[in-house]
Structure formats: structure tokens, C-alpha cells
Coordinates of C-alpha atoms in Angstrom, one line a residue:
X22 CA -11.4 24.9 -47.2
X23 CA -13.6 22.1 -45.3
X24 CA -14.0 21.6 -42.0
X25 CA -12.7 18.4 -40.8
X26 CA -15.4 16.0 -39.5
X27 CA -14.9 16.0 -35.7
X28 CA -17.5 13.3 -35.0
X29 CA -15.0 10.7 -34.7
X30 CA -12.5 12.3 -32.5
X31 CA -15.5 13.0 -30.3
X32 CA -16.7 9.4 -30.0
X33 CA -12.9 8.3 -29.4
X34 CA -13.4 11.1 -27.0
X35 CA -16.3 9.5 -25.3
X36 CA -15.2 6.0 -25.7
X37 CA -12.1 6.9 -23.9
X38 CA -14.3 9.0 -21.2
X39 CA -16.3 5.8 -20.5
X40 CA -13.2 3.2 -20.2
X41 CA -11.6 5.5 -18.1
X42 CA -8.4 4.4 -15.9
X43 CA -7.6 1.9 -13.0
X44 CA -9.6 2.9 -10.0
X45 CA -11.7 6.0 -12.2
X46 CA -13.7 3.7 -15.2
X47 CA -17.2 6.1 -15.6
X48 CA -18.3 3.3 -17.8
X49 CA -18.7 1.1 -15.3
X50 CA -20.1 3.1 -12.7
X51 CA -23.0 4.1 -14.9
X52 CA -23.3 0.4 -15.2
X53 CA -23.3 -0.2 -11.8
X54 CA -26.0 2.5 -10.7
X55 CA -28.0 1.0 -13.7
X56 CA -28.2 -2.8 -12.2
X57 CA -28.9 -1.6 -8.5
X58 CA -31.7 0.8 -9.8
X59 CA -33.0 -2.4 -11.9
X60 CA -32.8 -4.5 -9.1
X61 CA -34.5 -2.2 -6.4
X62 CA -37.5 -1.3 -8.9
X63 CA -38.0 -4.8 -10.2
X64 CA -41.5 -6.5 -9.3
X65 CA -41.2 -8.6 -5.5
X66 CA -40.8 -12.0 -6.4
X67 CA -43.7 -14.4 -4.7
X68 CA -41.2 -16.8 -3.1
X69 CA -39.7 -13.7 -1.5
X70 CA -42.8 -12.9 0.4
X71 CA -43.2 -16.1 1.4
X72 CA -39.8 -16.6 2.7
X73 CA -40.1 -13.3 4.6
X74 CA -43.8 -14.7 6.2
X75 CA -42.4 -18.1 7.1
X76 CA -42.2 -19.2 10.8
X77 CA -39.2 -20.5 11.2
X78 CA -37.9 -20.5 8.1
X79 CA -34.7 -23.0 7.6
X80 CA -31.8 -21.6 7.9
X81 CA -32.5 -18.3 9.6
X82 CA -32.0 -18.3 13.3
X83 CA -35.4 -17.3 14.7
X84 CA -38.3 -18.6 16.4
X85 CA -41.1 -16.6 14.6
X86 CA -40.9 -14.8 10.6
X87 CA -38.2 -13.2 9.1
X88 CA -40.3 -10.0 9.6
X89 CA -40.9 -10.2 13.1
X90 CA -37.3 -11.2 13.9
X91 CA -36.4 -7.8 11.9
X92 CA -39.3 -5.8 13.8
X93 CA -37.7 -6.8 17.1
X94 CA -33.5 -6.6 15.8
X95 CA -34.1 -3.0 14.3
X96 CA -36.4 -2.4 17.2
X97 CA -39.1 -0.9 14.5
X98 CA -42.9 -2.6 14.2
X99 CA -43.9 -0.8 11.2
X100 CA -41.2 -3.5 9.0
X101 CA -43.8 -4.5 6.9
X102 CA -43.5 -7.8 4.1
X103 CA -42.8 -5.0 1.2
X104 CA -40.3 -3.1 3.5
X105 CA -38.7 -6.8 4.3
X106 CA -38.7 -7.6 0.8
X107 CA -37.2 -3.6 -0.5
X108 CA -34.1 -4.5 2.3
X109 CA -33.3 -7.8 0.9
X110 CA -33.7 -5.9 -3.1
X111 CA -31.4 -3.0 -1.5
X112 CA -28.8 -6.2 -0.2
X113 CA -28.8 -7.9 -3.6
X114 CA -28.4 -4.7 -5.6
X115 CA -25.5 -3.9 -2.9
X116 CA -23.8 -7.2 -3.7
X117 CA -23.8 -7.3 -6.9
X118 CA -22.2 -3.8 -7.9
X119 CA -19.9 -4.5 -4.9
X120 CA -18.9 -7.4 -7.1
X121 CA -19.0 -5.6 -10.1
X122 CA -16.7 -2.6 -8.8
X123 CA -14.3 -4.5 -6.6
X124 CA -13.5 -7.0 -9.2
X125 CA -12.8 -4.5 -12.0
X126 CA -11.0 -2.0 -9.5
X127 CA -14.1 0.9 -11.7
X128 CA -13.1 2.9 -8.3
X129 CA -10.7 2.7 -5.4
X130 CA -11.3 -0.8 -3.4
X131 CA -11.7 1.9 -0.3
X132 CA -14.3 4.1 -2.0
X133 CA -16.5 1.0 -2.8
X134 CA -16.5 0.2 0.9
X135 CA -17.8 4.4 1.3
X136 CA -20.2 3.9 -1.2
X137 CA -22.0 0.4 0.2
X138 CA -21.9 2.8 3.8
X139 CA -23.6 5.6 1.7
X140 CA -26.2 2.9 0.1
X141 CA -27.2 1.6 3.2
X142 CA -27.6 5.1 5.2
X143 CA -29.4 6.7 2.3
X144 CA -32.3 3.5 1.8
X145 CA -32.7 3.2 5.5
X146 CA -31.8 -0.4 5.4
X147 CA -31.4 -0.3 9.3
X148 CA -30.8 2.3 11.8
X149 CA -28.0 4.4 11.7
X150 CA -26.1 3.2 14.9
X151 CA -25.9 -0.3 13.8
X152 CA -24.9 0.7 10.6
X153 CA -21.6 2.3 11.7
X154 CA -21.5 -0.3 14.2
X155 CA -21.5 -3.2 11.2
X156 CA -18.1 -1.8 10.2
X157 CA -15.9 -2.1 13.4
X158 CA -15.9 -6.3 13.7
X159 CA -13.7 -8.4 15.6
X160 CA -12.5 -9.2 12.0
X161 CA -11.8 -5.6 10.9
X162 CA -9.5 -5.2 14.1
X163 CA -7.8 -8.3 13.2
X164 CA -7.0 -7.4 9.6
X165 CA -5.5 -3.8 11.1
X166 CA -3.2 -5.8 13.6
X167 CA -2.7 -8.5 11.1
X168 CA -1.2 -6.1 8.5
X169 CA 0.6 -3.5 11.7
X170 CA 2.3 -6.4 13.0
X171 CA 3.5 -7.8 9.2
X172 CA 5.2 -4.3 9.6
X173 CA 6.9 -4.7 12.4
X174 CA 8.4 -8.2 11.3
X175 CA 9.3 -6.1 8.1
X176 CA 11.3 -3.4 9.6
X177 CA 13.0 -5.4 12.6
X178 CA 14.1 -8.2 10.0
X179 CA 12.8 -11.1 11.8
X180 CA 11.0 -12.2 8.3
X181 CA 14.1 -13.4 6.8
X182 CA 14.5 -15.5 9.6
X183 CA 11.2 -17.0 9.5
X184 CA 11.7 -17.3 5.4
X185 CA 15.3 -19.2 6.5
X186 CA 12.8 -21.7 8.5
X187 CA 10.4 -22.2 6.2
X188 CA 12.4 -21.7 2.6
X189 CA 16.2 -22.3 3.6
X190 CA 16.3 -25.7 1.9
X191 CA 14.0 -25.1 -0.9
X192 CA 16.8 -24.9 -4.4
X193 CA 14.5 -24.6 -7.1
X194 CA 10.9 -23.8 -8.3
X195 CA 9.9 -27.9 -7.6
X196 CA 10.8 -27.9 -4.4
X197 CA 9.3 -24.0 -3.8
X198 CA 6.1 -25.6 -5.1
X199 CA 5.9 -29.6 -3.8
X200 CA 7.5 -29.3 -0.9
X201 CA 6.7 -25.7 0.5
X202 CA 3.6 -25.7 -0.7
X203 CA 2.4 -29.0 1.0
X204 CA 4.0 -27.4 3.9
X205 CA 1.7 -24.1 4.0
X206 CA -1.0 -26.3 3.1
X207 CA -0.5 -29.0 6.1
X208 CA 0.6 -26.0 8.7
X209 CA -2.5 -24.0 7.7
X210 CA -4.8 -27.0 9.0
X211 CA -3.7 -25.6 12.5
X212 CA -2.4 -22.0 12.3
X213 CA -4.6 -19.6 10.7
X214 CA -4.2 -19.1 7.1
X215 CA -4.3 -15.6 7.3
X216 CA -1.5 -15.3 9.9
X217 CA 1.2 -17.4 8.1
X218 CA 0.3 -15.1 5.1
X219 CA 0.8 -11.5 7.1
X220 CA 4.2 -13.2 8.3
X221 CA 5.6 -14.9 5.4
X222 CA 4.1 -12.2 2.9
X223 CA 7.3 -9.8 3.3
X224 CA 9.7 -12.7 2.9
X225 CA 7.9 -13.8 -0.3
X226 CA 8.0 -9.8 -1.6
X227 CA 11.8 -9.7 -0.7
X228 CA 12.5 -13.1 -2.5
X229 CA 10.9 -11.4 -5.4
X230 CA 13.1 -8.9 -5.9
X231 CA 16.1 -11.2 -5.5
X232 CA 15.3 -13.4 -7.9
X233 CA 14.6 -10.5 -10.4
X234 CA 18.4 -9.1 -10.0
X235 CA 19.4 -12.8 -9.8
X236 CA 18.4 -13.0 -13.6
X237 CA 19.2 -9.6 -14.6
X238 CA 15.6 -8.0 -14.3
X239 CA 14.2 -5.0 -12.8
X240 CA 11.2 -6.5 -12.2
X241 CA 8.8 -9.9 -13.4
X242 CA 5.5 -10.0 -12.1
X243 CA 4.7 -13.4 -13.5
X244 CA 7.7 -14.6 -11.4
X245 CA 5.6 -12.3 -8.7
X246 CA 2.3 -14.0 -9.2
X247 CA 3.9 -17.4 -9.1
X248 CA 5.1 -16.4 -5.2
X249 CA 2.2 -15.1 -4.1
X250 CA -0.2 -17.5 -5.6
X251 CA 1.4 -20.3 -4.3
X252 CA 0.7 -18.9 -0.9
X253 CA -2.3 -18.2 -1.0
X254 CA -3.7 -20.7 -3.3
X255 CA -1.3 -23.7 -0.8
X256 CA -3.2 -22.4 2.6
X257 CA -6.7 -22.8 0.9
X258 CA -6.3 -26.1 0.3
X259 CA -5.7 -26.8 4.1
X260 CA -9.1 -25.8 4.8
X261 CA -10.9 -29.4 4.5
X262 CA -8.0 -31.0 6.8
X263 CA -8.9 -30.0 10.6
X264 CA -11.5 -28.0 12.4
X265 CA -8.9 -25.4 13.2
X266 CA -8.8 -24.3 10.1
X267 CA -11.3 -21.2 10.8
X268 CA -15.0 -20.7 12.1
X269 CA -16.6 -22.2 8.8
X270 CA -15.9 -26.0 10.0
X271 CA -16.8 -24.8 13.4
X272 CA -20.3 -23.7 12.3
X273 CA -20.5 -27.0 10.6
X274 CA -19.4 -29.0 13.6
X275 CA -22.1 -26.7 15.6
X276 CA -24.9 -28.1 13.0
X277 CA -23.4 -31.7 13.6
X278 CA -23.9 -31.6 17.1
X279 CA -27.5 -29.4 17.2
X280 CA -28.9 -32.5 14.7
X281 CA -27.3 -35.3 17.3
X282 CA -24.8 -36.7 15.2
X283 CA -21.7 -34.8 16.3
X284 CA -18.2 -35.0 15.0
X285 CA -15.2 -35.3 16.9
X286 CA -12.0 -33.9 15.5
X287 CA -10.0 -37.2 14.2
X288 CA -13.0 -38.3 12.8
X289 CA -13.3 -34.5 10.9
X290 CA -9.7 -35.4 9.7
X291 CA -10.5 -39.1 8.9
X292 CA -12.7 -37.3 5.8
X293 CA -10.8 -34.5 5.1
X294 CA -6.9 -34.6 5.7
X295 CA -6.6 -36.9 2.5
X296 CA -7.9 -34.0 0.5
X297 CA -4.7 -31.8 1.4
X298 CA -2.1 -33.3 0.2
X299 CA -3.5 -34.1 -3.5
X300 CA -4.9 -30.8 -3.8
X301 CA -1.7 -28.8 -2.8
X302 CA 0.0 -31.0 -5.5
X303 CA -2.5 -30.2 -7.7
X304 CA -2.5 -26.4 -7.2
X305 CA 1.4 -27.0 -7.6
X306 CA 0.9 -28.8 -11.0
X307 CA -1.6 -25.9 -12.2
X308 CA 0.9 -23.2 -11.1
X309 CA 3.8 -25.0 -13.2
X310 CA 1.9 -25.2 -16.1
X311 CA 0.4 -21.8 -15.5
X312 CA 3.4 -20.0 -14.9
X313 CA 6.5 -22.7 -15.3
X314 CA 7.5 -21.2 -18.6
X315 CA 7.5 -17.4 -17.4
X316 CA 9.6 -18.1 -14.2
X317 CA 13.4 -18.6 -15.2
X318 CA 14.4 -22.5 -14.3
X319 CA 17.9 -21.4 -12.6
X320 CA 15.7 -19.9 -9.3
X321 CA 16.6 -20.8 -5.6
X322 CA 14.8 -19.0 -2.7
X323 CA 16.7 -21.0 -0.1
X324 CA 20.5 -19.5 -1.6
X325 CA 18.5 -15.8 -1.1
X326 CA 16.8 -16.5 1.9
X327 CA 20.1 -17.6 3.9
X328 CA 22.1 -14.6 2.1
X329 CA 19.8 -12.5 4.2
X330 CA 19.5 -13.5 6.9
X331 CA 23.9 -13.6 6.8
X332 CA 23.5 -10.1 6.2
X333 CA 22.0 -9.0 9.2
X334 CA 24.4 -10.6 11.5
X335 CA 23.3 -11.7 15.0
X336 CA 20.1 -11.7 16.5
X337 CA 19.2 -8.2 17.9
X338 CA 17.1 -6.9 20.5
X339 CA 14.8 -5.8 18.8
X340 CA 14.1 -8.9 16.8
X341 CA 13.8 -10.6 20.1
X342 CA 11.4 -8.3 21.2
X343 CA 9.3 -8.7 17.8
X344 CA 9.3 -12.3 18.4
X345 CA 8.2 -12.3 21.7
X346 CA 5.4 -10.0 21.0
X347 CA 4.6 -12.5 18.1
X348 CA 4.6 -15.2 20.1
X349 CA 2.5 -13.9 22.5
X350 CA 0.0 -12.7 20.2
X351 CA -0.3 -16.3 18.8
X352 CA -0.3 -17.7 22.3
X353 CA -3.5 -15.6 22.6
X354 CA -4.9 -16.4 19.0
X355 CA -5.1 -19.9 20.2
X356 CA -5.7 -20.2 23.3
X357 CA -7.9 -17.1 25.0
X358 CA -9.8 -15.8 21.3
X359 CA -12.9 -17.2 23.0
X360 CA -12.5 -14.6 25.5
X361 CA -10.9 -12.0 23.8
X362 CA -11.5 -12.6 19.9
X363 CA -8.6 -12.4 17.5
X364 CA -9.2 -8.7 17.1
X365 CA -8.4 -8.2 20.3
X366 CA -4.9 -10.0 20.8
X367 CA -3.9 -8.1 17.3
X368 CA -4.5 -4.9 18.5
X369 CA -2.8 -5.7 21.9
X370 CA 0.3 -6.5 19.7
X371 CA 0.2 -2.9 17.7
X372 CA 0.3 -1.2 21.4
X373 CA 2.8 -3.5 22.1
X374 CA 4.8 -2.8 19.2
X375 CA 4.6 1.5 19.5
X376 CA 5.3 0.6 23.4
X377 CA 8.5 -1.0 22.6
X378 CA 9.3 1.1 19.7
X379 CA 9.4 -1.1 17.3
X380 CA 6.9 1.1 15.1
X381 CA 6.0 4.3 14.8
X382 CA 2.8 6.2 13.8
X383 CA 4.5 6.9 10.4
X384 CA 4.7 3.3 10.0
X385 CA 1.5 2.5 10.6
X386 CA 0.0 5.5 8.3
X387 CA 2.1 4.8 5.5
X388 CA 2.6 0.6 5.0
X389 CA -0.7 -0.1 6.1
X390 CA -3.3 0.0 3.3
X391 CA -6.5 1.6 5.0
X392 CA -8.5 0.9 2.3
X393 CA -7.8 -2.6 2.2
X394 CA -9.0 -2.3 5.9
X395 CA -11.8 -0.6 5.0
X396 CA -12.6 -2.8 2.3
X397 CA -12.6 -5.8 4.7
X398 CA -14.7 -4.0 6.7
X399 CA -17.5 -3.2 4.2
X400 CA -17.3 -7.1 3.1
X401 CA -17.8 -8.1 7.4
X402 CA -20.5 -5.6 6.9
X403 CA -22.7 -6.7 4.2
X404 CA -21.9 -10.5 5.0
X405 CA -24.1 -9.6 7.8
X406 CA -26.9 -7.8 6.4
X407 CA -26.8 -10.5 3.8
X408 CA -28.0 -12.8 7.2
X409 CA -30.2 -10.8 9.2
X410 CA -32.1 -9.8 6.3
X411 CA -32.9 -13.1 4.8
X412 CA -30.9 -12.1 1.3
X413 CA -28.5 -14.9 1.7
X414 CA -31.0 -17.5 2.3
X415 CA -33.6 -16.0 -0.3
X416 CA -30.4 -16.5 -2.6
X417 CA -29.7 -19.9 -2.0
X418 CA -33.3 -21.2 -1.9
X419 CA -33.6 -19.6 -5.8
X420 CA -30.6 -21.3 -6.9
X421 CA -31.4 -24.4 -5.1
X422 CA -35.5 -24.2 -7.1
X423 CA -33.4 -23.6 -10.4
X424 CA -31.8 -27.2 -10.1
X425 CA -32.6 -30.4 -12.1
X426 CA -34.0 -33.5 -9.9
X427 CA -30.3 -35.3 -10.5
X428 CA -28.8 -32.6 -8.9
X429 CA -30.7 -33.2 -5.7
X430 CA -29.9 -36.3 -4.9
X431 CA -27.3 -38.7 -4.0
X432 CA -24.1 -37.2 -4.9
X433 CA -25.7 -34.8 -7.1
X434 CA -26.4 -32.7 -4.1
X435 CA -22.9 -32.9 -3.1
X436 CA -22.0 -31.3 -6.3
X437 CA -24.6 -28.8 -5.9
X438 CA -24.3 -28.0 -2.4
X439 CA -20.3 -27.4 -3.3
X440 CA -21.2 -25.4 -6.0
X441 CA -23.3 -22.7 -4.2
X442 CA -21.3 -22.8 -1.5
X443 CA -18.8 -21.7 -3.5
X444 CA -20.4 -18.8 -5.1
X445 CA -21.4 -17.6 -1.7
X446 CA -18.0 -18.1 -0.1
X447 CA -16.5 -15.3 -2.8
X448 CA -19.4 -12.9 -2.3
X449 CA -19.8 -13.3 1.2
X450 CA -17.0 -15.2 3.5
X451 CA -16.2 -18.4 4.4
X452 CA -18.2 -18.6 7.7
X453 CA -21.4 -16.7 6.4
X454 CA -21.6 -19.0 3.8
X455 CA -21.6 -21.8 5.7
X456 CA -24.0 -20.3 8.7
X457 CA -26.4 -19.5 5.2
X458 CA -26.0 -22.9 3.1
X459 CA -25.5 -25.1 5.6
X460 CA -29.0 -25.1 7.1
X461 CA -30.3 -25.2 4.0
X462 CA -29.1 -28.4 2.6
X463 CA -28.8 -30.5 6.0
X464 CA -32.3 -31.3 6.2
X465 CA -32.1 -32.5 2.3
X466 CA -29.5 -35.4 3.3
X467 CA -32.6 -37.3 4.4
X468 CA -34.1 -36.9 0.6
X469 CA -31.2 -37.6 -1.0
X470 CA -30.3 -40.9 0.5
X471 CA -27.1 -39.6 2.0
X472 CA -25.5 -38.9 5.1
X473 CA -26.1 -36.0 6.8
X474 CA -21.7 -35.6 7.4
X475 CA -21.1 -35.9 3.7
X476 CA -23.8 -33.0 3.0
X477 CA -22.2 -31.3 5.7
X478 CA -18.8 -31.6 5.0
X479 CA -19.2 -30.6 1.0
X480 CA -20.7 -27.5 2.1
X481 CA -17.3 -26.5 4.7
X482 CA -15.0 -28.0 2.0
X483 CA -16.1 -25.6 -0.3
X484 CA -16.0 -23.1 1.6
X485 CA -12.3 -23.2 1.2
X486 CA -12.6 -22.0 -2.2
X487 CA -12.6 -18.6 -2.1
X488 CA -9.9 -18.1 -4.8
X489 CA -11.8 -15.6 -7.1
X490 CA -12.5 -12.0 -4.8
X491 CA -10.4 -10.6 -2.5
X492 CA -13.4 -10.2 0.0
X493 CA -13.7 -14.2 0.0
X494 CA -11.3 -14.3 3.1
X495 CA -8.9 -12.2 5.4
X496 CA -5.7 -14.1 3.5
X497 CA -6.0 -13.0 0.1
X498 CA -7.0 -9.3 2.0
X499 CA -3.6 -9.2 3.2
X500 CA -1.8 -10.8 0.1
X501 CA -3.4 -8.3 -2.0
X502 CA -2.2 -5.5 0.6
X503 CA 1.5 -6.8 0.8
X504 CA 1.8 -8.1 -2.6
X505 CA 3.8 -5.0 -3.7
X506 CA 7.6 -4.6 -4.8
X507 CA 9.5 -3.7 -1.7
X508 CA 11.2 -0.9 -3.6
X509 CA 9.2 0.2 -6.2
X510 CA 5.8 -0.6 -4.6
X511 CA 4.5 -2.0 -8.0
X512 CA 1.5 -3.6 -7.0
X513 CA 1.9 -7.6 -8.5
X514 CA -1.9 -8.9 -6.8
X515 CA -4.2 -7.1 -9.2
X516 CA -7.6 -7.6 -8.6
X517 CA -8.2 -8.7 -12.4
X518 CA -5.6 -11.3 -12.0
X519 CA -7.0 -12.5 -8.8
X520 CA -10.4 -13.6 -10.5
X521 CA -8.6 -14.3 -13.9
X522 CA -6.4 -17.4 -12.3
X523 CA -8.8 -17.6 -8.7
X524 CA -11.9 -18.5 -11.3
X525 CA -9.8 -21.5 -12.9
X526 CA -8.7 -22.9 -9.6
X527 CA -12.2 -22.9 -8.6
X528 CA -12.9 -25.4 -11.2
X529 CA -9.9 -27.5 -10.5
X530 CA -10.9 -27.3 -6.4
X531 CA -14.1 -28.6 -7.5
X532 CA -12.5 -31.4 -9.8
X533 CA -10.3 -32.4 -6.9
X534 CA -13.4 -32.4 -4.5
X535 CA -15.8 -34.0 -6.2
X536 CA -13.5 -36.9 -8.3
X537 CA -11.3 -37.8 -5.2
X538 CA -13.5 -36.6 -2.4
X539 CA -17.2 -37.9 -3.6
X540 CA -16.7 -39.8 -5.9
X541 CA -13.3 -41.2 -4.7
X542 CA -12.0 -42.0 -1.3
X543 CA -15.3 -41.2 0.4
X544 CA -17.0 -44.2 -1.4
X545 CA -14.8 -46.8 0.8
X546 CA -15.5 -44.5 3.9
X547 CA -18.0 -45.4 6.8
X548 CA -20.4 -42.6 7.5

């Protein structure tokens, strides 16, 4: 008798070791701990050393070298050059495999956040207190409240009213996508992106699953997709139309006004509102053809939404109380979050809510999705080590060297200046990016024979365009969290599906920005 050659069965074996499963892929972890050990051992590039021993390096807020603004920050004189330039190694190397394992899900999004914590404690890339202190932001409190109070609009029902208000007369996919869309796209100019998401989210997941019994199915998470992405994708394209949009056109407006040309808010909208409406229909032109043939024709989320809200009957107490804390919260967002921050007013509205008992701890520990949170957190995080340690602008001065000489001037720099803004936005966030690029490429207006607004304003459009990762901005944080069937909690957002449609839409962004924007409307504009 032979013995059977087991060879193959054990490479299947391996094979099947190393692809693993979602959120446990060993394949890609080994992968991952061999770029940041590349990274950290490879040779100290010359142009980082002489970034780091600049005075007054463009682009970094300080009045004397990278190194001696990190000497005094980390309160620590022996930061030498090769200790400034091992951090900003460590930061790369930290950025890339939290790319690498966020967008392929190799572990849970919540253990990637542990590990950048564990990275940064265990190279000493600052001191320990400010460490922990980088993952409790104003932004990571918001993103808790955010998601708590989307739970409380849930469970007292006051979603389907706001769906009847915003989708009652919508009657088919066209008018879900032209009209609706548009809609999120306009209101997101001047209410936060982020909060029309957390509050519209659960009416989205709800018309889901209506639509799906509707047409005989259990479930359809293209017709899932289509929802989501046109709410998330419709809200982006609102960033170019107002300053209100987030901090990222306030930074900008901040640069304006520091180089003595500053920017009122019509004249911010006499350059950007046009861009809204032709990119929403755009987005809503991609998502037909994307997803037109997978989502049934016979669909109307105003005939669901108004069945609903018929079904709870009259307005209750509770609702009225949900409201009111709503309100209130908003009232706050928009008028006192210079004094108190958005985190702040969010948080107010979870007490609020357990006050009131509208939610209870149960609630809060089972629909929230703490790693999502602490995900969001690890992204504030490393957006700002990316900026204190010179990483971010090291980065963009590489890219910027890489570049042909058409691509430096006149509108070529628009292009690139979009471009790299763009990258930035979906590794960093909007308002980092901008704080890093922006600095950068003002001064090169002069060279290029432009205006120093159109520079500016390519770099905060773009910013918008954070369509690929879900640690590009707090809205597709809380889509990605909420995106779930309300009854079988089948998760619809994946992470690969994010970057898989996000990455084409970053093309199309750019084809809408630079034909209609630069190349379009902004030639018969006075600068």
C-alpha cells in the first residue's frame, strides 16, 4: 500500500491558514508587520533631515525647527534630528498598515485602533500621558453622542417621521436619487453632514427592509448599498458649497485672512455652490448606472415611509421629548460649539436621554458599535501625530518634488493640489488635510500665475472627497456603524465595498472638479 502524498493538503492547509477569515486574515498581518519593520529600518532620507532642521518650515505652525518645537511639546531636549526623523518613520509605518488593515477588515476595525495605541506606547513616539490623552477628542465624544442619540430616535420612532419629511413624496428610485439626493446635498452645506446621516441612517435601514418584503426578498444588499451610498456619497458633494460645511473650509478661510486677502461667505459660495448641484446629479447618474439594474424599478420609499409613520398613531410623549432633546442639541451644535465643542452638546444629549428614559444602559452597550468609536478615535489620534511630527508635511513635500513642471503651474497645480489633497483627506481627515496641504501650496499661487483663492479653494474642495476609508470623515463612521439590517443585523457597508465604489467616485469627484470647476465655470469668474 502507498502513502498518500500529503504535501498538497498541507499547502491548501497553509494557504487557507494565511487567507484566513473577515476580521482574522494572518496573511495580512504578516504583511503588515513586514512594511512597518521596512519602513522603520529604511536609511533617513536627506530631505527629511532637512525638513526636521528648517526654521520655520512652511506649513508647520512654529516659530523655530521642527525639532525644537517637538523638544518643547514633549517637554524632552534630548529629541535629536535621528529621533525626529525615527517618529516621523514610526508615523508613516503606522499609516500605512492602518490603511492596509482597516481597508481589508485583516482584524477587527477596534483591534487596529489597540494596536496603533500599542505601536506608539511601545516606540516611545511621545510620552505616555499625551498618548492616552490623543484618543479622547472633542471628535471622539461627538461620534459616541452622534451614534447614542441615532438610538434614541430609533427606539422612540421619531425617524419615521423625519424619513415622512424628508422621503414622503419621493415614488420611485429617480426621484430617491435627483430629488433627495440634491436635497442632502444642498441641506448638508449648512447642517453637518454627519448629523443628517446619524438621524436619517435608521430611516434609510428600515426602508431597506421594506422594500426587500415589498418584492418578495429576505434581503438585497445591492438595493442596501444603493440607500446608503446615496447618503453618504449626496452629503459629500455639499462640501464645496458654504463654509459651514465643517472645519476644513474654515481652516482655509483662516489662511485667506492670515495672507490678507480674506473671503467672506457669499463670495465662498459665488465659487462653490455651482459645484453642488452638478455633482449630486452626477453621483446620482453613477449610482443608476452602478446599481440601477440590481435595484427592482417598482420601488417607492415615500408609500413605506408614510405606512410608518400611520402605524405608530399619534405623536407621543416620548417622541416629543426625543425631539426636544434633538433640537436642543442642534441649537447648541450651531450656535455655542465655540464654547463648548460638538462633543460636548452630544454627550449633554446621552444624559439627557438616560435622564428622561428614553435609553437605557443596555441600549447604549448593545447598538452602539464601540469599536467604531474606538476606530474614530485612533484615526483623530494619528491625524495628529501625523501634524506635530512633521509626517504629513514631509509627505506632501515628497509628492509635491515627484511632480512634472506642468503640473506646477497654472491649472496644473489645481489638479495637483486636488489630487494630494485627496489622498490625504482618506488617510488623515478632512481638516488635517487641509491644516497640512494648504500651507504648502498657498505660497506656490504666486509661481504659478494664479490666484491665491483658486489654490485655496482646490485644496478645501477636495477635501470633500473622502469617499474611499471609513476614517476619511465622522459620516461614513456612522454609516458604516448603522448600515446594518434592522432585524438580522447583516452588516450592508463593508469596508471592501466602501473603497471598491469610494475609489471610482474619487475619480468622478475629480472629473466634476476639475472640467466644471477649473476648467469650466471658474474661467468666467473674477478672482
Amino acid at each position: 500500500m502507498t502513502t498518500p502524498n500529503t504535501a498538497p493538503s498541507t499547502m491548501d492547509a497553509l494557504k487557507a491558514w494565511l487567507v484566513g477569515r473577515p476580521e482574522f486574515r494572518p496573511g495580512l498581518l504578516i504583511l503588515a508587520a513586514v512594511v512597518f519593520a521596512g519602513i522603520y529600518f529604511s536609511p533617513t532620507p536627506n530631505s527629511m533631515v532637512q525638513l526636521l532642521t528648517e526654521h520655520q518650515p512652511l506649513g508647520y505652525q512654529t516659530e523655530t525647527t521642527i525639532i525644537e518645537h517637538l523638544q518643547h511639546l514633549y517637554h524632552d531636549d534630548t529629541i535629536d534630528v535621528d529621533e525626529g526623523a525615527r517618529k516621523i518613520k514610526v508615523v508613516t509605518g503606522i499609516v500605512v498598515i492602518a490603511a492596509l488593515l482597516w481597508g481589508t477588515a485583516a482584524m477587527p476595525i477596534g483591534a487596529t485602533a489597540f494596536l496603533i495605541a500599542v505601536i506608539m506606547y511601545m516606540t516611545g513616539l511621545m510620552p505616555v500621558k499625551m498618548i492616552s490623552h490623543l484618543f479622547m477628542k472633542d471628535a471622539v465624544f461627538f461620534i459616541i453622542g452622534a451614534l447614542a442619540m441615532a438610538v434614541g430616535v430609533e427606539k422612540t420612532g421619531l425617524d419615521r417621521r423625519l424619513g415622512l419629511l424628508f422621503l414622503g413624496w419621493t415614488n420611485n428610485k429617480y426621484t430617491f436619487l435627483f430629488v433627495f439626493g440634491p436635497l442632502m446635498a444642498i441641506l448638508s452645506m449648512f447642517v453637518s453632514a454627519k448629523c443628517l446621516i446619524a438621524f436619517l441612517m435608521p430611516v434609510i435601514m428600515r426602508l431597506y427592509k421594506n422594500l426587500c418584503r415589498e418584492n418578495g426578498q429576505e434581503r438585497n444588499p445591492d438595493l442596501g448599498l444603493f440607500l446608503i451610498f446615496t447618503m453618504i456619497y449626496m452629503t459629500a458633494m455639499g462640501g464645496p458649497g458654504a463654509p459651514t460645511v465643517g472645519a476644513r473650509n474654515v481652516i482655509m478661510m483662516d489662511i485667506f485672512e492670515e495672507l490678507g486677502k480674506p473671503m467672506t461667505f457669499i463670495e465662498w459660495m459665488y465659487f462653490g455652490f455651482p459645484f453642488v448641484p452638478v455633482g449630486s446629479i452626477v453621483v446620482g447618474f453613477f449610482l443608476l448606472i452602478a446599481f440601477g439594474r440590481k435595484v427592482p424599478n417598482n420601488i417607492n420609499p415615500g408609500k413605506h415611509v408614510k405606512k410608518d409613520v400611520e402605524m405608530l398613531g399619534k405623536f407621543t410623549q416620548k417622541e416629543g421629548i426625543m425631539a426636544s432633546i434633538l433640537l436642543f442639541v442642534v441649537f447648541l451644535w450651531v450656535f455655542a460649539s465655540g464654547t463648548y465643542g460638538l462633543g460636548g452638546p452630544a454627550i449633554l444629549g446621552v444624559v439627557l436621554m438616560f435622564v428622561t428614559g428614553i435609553i437605557e444602559w443596555p441600549d447604549m452597550n448593545n447598538k452602539v458599535s464601540w469599536g467604531i468609536v474606538w476606530m474614530y478615535a485612533a484615526a483623530v489620534g494619528l491625524g495628529k501625530v501625523i501634524l506635530e511630527t512633521g509626517t504629513g508635511l514631509w509627505m506632501a513635500r515628497e509628492a509635491f518634488g515627484f511632480l512634472p513642471t506642468f503640473l506646477t503651474t497654472g491649472e496644473g497645480l489645481l489638479i495637483t493640489c486636488s489630487v494630494i489633497t485627496t489622498i490625504t483627506t482618506n488617510l488623515m481627515n478632512d481638516g488635517a488635510a487641509v491644516a497640512v496641504i494648504g500651507p504648502i501650496t498657498m505660497p506656490m499661487a504666486d509661481l504659478a500665475g494664479l490666484d491665491m483663492w483658486k489654490v485655496g479653494l482646490a485644496t478645501a474642495f477636495s477635501s470633500s472627497f473622502a469617499h474611499c476609508l471609513v476614517i476619511g470623515r465622522p459620516g461614513l463612521v456612522i454609516a458604516y456603524t448603522l448600515g446594518t439590517d434592522p432585524e438580522t443585523g447583516e452588516r450592508l457597508l463593508s469596508l471592501g465595498k466602501l473603497f471598491k465604489y469610494g475609489l471610482v467616485l474619487v475619480f468622478i469627484s475629480w472629473a466634476v472638479l476639475w472640467g466644471w470647476c477649473f476648467y469650466g465655470y471658474w474661467q468666467f469668474l473674477n478672482f
